[in-house]
Amino acid sequence: MQLHVVNKSPFEKSTFESCLLHVKKGSSILFIEDGIFAALNKGKFSEKVKNALENYKIYALEPDVNARGMKNKVMDGIKLIDYSGFVDLAAEHDAVQSWL
Amino acid sequence: MQLHVVNKSPFEKSTFESCLLHVKKGSSILFIEDGIFAALNKGKFSEKVKNALENYKIYALEPDVNARGMKNKVMDGIKLIDYSGFVDLAAEHDAVQSWL
Amino acid sequence: MKFGILINEGPYTHQATDSAYQFTKAALEKGHEIFRVFFYHDGVNNATKLTEPPQDDRNIVNLWSALAKEHNLDLVVCVAAALRRGIQEENLAEGFRISGLGQLIESGIQADRMITFGD
Amino acid sequence: MKFGILINEGPYTHQATDSAYQFTKAALEKGHEIFRVFFYHDGVNNATKLTEPPQDDRNIVNLWSALAKEHNLDLVVCVAAALRRGIQEENLAEGFRISGLGQLIESGIQADRMITFGD
Amino acid sequence: MSEEASGVVKKFLYINRKAPYGTVYALESLEVVLIAAAFDQDVSLAFFDDGVYQIAKGMDTKAIGQKNFSPTYKALGDYDINKIYVSKESLDARGLSKDDLMDLKYEDEDDDWAEKDSIHIVNSEELADLMDSQDVILSF
Amino acid sequence: MSEEASGVVKKFLYINRKAPYGTVYALESLEVVLIAAAFDQDVSLAFFDDGVYQIAKGMDTKAIGQKNFSPTYKALGDYDINKIYVSKESLDARGLSKDDLMDLKYEDEDDDWAEKDSIHIVNSEELADLMDSQDVILSF
C-alpha cells in the first residue's frame, strides 16, 4: 500500500479530488502544507473527507495545521503527526506518491 | 467596465469559477495561457461558459489556443484575438484584473 | 496610452513572463508607452545574466534586455524579493535595475493601465 | 532505510523546500540515510549563494549547506534546469554540486523510498 | 494623465486569494501594502477564496520554520489602511466566521479617534462592485 | 538493497497531470523520461487530469515564442518507452477522444517488429492499480 501526499488546498486546486478518484482502498492519505485545509471541520469538503475516512487512513501534518491557525478545527478521525511521523509513514508504505 | 484575465485551467484551479462569481454583467473575460481550456467545446465547463456568454464578452488568446493544439475546438461566440488585440482590450477597459 | 507591467513569476517555469513579453512588444508596436516593467516575487529571477537555455529555446532574459535597449524600457527588480532569491548587482543582466517596491506603486499611479502577469 | 529526495520548487515562493528540509532533518535524526537530494525545475534556485533573506527570516540555502556539511549529504542540482535559470558554478552555494538528470534516476534505483516535494 | 501628476489619488485594490505559508504571495503582498501606505493613495484590501486564511487568528509557525507574519496585519490600521473586505461566501465555504479572523481595528481621526473595525464582511455582489470601481488592481 | 545494486530493475512511473506551455513541467518531465530510458528500468508514463493535453496533436507554438516539443513524444517508442497510460475520465471531462491525441507507436521486437500502439486508454480504477504497483513514482 502506498502513501499519497496532498499539498494543495481543495478549494484552490482539483488535486485532492483527483487523488480520491485514484487511490486504492486501504491506502493512506497525508495532508501537508496548504493540503491541510481539506482536513477541517464544517467546510465544503468536510463531508467528502468524512466519507473517505471509511476507506482510507487519513493524516494531517500538525506543524502545517498549527502554522495556519487551524489547531482546533481538524476533523475527528484524522490523525495529526509531526515530521518524524511523516518519515515513519514514508518508511512503512511501499511507495510515496506526491500529488503535485 | 473591466477586463478580467484568466490564465488557469478550470480543470486544475478554481480561479475561473471565482471570476464568474465576482464579475459584473457587461464585463469582458479574456482567457490566456492554460485558461484557454475553459473556452473549448464539449468539456465539463462548456455549459457554464455558454451561459456566461449571455452576460459577458468572452475572448481567448489565439496564440495560446494554437500552441495547445485546440484550434478547432473553441466554442462559438468566443472571439479569438492575438497579442495586439489583448493590448486593445486592455486599453479599451477601465482596468485589468488578473485572476492569479 | 501608458501601461505599467507587473511580473510575478520567473522564466521558463511559468508562461507569465513570456505572455508579459509578448504583450509589451505588441503594445510598443502599436505606439503605446510602457511606463515601467516591475519584477516581483519569483519574477526577479528574470533578471539573472547567468541564464543559458538550450540553443533551440528562447533566452527570456536576453529578450527583455534587447527590448529594453531598443525602446529605452525601465526594467525594475524589487530589491527585497531579489535578495531573498539571490539576484544582486553581480549577476544582474543588462537593462535591469534593482530598486524598491515604491517603484511599483509609482507605476500604478503614473500608468493609465496596470497589468499583472503571474501564476 | 535509504531515502531519495526530489525538490521541484525554489526557496520562499513555495513551501516545498521547507517541507523537504524538515523531512530530511527528521529522517536523519531517526537514523535513516539520505541517499541524495536532487534539485530540479525551479528547485535549482535553492542552490544560489547570493541569497540574502531579511534578518528575521530563515536562510534556506544556508540551512541546506549546513545540513549537508553535518551529515555529508549529496545535494545535486540538475545542470540543464540550472542553466535555464542562471545557476552556475560561480554562484553555487557550498555543499551543492551540479550534475545530470541521471543522478535522479540513480537515486530512484538506489533509494528505498523516493519522495517528491513541489507545487 | 500628465507626467507630473503629483497629487493624483487613485483607488488601489490589493486582491488576496491565496493561503499563507504554502506560498509566499501573502507575505510579499503585505510588504507591498505597507509600502503603499506611504503614497497617500486610496487603498483597499480584499480577501477572498483561500485568501481569507491569511487573516485567521491563532497562527503558530514555529514547527515549520517560517516567521509568523500575521501580527503585521494588525498594524495596518496605524498606516491608515482600514478598508478590508472579506468574502462571506469564502468564509462560509470554509466553515469560518468573523470570530475566526484576527480583530483588525483602526482609530478614526474624523470621529474623535474612536476605535472601529477595519474588516467588512461582504457578499460576492458587493465584492464585484468594489472591484469594478477601482483604478488599479494588484493581484498576487 | 545493497550499495552495489547494479542490475536492479525497478518499476518507475512518471505522472503527468499538468498542461503544456502554461508551465514547464511537461517539458522537463519529458527530459527526465528520455534520460531514464538509458537506465534499463521498467518505465511507465501516466497522463491524466490536464496532463492529457501534453499529448494532444496539432500544436503550433510559433506565436507564443516557445518551442513545440510535442514531436519528442513520438520518439519515445524508439527508446523502448511504450507503456503510456491515458485516463479515459480525464479525456471525457475535456471532450477529447483518442483521435485528438498524437499517434504514439513502437515496434515490438518480440513480435517481429510489428508496429503497436503505445497509448493505452484506462479508467481510474486501472490507473489506481497501475500506481499501486510501482516502486518509484515521480510527479512533476
PDB file of C-alpha atoms in Angstrom, chain D residues 52-58:
ATOM      1  CA  GLU D  52      20.187  37.187   1.494  1.00  0.00           C
ATOM      2  CA  PRO D  53      16.759  36.995   3.131  1.00  0.00           C
ATOM      3  CA  PRO D  54      15.727  39.508   5.824  1.00  0.00           C
ATOM      4  CA  GLN D  55      17.428  39.045   9.210  1.00  0.00           C
ATOM      5  CA  ASP D  56      14.295  37.683  10.858  1.00  0.00           C
ATOM      6  CA  ASP D  57      13.654  35.062   8.166  1.00  0.00           C
ATOM      7  CA  ARG D  58      15.269  31.649   7.654  1.00  0.00           C
TER       8      ARG D  58
END
